[in-house]
PDB file of C-alpha atoms in Angstrom:
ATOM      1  CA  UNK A  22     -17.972  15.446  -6.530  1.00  0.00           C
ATOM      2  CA  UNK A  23     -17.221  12.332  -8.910  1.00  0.00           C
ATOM      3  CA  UNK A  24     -13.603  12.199  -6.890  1.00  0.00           C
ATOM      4  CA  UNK A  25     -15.071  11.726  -3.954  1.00  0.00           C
ATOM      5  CA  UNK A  26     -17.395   9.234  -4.789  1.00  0.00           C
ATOM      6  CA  UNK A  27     -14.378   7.341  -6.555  1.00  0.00           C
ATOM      7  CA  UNK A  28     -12.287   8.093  -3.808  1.00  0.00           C
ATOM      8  CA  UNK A  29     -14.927   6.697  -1.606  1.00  0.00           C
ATOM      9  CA  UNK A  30     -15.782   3.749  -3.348  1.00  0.00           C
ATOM     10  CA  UNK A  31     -12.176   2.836  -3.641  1.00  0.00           C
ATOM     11  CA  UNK A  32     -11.729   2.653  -0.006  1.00  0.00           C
ATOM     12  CA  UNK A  33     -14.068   0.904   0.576  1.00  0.00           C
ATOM     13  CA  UNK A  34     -13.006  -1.821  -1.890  1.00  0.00           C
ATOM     14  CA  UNK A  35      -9.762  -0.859  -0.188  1.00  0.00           C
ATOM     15  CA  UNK A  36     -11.204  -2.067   3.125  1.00  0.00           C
ATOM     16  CA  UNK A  37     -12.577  -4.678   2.175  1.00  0.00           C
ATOM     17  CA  UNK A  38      -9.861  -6.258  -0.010  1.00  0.00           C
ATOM     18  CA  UNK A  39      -7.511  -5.818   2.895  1.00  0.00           C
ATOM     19  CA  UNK A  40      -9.595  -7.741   5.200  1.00  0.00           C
ATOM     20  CA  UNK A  41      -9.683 -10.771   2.561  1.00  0.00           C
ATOM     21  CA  UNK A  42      -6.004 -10.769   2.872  1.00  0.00           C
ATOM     22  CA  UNK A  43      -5.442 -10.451   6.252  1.00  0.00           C
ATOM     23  CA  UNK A  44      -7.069 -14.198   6.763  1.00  0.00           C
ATOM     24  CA  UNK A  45      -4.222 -15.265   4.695  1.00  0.00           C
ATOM     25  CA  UNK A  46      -1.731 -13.103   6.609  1.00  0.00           C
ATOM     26  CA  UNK A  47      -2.300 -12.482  10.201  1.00  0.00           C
ATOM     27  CA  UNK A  48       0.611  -9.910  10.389  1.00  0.00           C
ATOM     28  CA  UNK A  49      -0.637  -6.207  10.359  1.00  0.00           C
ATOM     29  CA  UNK A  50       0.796  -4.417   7.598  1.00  0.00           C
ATOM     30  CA  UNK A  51       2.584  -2.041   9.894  1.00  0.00           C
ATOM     31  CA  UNK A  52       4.717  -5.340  10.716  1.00  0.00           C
ATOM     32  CA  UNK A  53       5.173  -6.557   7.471  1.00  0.00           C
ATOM     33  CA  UNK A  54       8.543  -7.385   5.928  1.00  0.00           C
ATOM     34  CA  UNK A  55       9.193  -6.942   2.231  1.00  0.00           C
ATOM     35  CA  UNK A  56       8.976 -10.675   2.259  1.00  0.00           C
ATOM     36  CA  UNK A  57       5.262 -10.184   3.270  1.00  0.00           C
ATOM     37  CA  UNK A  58       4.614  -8.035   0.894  1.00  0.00           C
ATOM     38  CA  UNK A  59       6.124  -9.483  -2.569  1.00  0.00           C
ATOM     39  CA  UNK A  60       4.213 -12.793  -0.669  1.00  0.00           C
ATOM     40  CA  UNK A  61       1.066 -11.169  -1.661  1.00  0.00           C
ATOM     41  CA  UNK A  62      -0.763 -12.222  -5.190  1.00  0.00           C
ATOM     42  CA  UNK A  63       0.527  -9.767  -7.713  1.00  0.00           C
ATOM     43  CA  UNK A  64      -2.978  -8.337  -8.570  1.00  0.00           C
ATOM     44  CA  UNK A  65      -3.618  -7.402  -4.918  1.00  0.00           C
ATOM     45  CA  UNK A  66      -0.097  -5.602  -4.336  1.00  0.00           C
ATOM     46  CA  UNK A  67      -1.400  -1.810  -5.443  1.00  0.00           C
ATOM     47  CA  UNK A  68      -4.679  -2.550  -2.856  1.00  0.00           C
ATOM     48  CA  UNK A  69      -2.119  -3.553  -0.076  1.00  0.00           C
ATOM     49  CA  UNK A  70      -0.237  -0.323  -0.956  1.00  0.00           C
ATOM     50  CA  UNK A  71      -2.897   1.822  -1.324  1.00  0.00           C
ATOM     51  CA  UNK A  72      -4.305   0.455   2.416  1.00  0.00           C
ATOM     52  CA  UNK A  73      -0.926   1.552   3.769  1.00  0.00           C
ATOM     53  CA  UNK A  74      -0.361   4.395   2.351  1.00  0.00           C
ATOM     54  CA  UNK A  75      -4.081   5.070   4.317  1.00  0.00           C
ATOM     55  CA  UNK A  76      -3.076   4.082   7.485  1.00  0.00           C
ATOM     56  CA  UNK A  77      -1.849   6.375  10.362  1.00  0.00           C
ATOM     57  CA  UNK A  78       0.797   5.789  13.028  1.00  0.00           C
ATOM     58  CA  UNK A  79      -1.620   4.012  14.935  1.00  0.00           C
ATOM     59  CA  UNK A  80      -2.400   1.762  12.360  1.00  0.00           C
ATOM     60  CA  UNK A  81      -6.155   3.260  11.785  1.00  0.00           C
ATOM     61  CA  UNK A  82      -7.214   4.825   8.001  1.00  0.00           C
ATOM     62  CA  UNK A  83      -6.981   7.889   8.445  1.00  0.00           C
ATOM     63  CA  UNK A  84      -6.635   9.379   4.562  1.00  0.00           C
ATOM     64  CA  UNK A  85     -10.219   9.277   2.275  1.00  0.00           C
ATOM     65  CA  UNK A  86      -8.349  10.108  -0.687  1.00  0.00           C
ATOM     66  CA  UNK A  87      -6.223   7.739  -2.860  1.00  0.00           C
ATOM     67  CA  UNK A  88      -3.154   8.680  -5.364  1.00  0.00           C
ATOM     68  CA  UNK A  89      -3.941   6.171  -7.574  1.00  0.00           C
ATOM     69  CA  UNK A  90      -1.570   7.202 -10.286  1.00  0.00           C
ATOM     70  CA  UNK A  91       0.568   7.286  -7.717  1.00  0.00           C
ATOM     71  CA  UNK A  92       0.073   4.037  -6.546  1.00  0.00           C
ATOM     72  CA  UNK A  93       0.853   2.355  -9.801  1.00  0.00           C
ATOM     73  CA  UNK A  94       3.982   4.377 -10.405  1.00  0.00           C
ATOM     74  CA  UNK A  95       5.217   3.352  -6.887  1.00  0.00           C
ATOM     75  CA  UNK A  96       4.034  -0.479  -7.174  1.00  0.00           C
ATOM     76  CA  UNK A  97       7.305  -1.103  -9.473  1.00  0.00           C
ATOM     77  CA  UNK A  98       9.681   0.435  -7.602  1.00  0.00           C
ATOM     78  CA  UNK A  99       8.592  -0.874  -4.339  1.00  0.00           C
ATOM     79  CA  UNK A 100       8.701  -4.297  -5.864  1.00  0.00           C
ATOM     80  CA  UNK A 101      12.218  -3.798  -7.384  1.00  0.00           C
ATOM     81  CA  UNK A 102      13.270  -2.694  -3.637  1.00  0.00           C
ATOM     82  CA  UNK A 103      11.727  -5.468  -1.491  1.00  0.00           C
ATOM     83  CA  UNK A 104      13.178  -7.901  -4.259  1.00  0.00           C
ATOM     84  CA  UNK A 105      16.782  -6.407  -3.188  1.00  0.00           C
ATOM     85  CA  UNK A 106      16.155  -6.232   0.659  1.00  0.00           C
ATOM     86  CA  UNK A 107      13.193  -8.769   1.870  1.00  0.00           C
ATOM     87  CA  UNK A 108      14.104  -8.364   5.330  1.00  0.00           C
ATOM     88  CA  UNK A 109      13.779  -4.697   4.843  1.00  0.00           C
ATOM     89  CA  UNK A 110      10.145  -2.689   6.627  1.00  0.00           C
ATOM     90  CA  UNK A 111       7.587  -2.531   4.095  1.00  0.00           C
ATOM     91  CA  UNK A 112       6.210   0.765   5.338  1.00  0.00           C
ATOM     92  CA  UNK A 113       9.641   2.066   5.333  1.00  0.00           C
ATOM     93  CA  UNK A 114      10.510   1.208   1.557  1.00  0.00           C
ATOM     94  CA  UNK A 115       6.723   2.101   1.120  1.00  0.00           C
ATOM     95  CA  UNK A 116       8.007   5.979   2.439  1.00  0.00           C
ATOM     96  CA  UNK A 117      10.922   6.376   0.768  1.00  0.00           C
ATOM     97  CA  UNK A 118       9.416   5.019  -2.452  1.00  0.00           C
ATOM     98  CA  UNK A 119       6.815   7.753  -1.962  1.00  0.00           C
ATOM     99  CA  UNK A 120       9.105  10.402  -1.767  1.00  0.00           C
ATOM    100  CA  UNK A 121      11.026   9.804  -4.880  1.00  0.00           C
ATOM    101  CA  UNK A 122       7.728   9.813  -6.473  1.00  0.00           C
ATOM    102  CA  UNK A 123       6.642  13.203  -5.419  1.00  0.00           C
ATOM    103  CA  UNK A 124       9.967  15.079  -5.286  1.00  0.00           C
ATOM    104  CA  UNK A 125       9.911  13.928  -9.535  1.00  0.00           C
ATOM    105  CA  UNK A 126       6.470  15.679  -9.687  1.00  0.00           C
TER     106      UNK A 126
END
């Protein structure tokens, strides 16, 4: 029961942190660049990854439940990546990252 209430609570922040950063940015994140992402202040890059890691195809949240260990082991290497490639698709990197992540698990 406590997940879910943290999971909750940390979309919603999720939510809501992502719409304070899409004023700066009117780009979805499903268009973003690399560029856009290492763009972002550093504090709010694991919120921006969480938020896509959330999103669906069609660009709606679709999971209620956050990795956040995860999320800060993948935060590095996604940085390290867009820092190589900026022209490179966030959500791409953002995949691929995620995959070397769980196939180490």
């Amino acid at each position: 029961m406590k997940k879910q209430l943290v999971a909750i609570g940390v979309a919603c922040l999720l939510t809501l942190s992502a719409s304070s950063l899409a004023a700066g940015n009117s780009k979805p994140v499903a268009m973003w660049t690399c560029e856009d992402f290492l763009a972002l202040d550093e504090s709010y890059r694991p919120t921006a990854i969480g938020f896509a890691e959330a999103l669906n195809k069609k660009g709606k949240v679709e999971d209620s439940v956050l990795d956040v260990d995860g999320i800060e082991k993948v935060t590095p290497m996604l940085i390290d990546v867009c820092k190589k490639d900026p022209q490179s698709k966030f959500l791409t990197e953002l995949e691929t990252a995620w995959k070397d992540i769980k196939k180490d698990m």
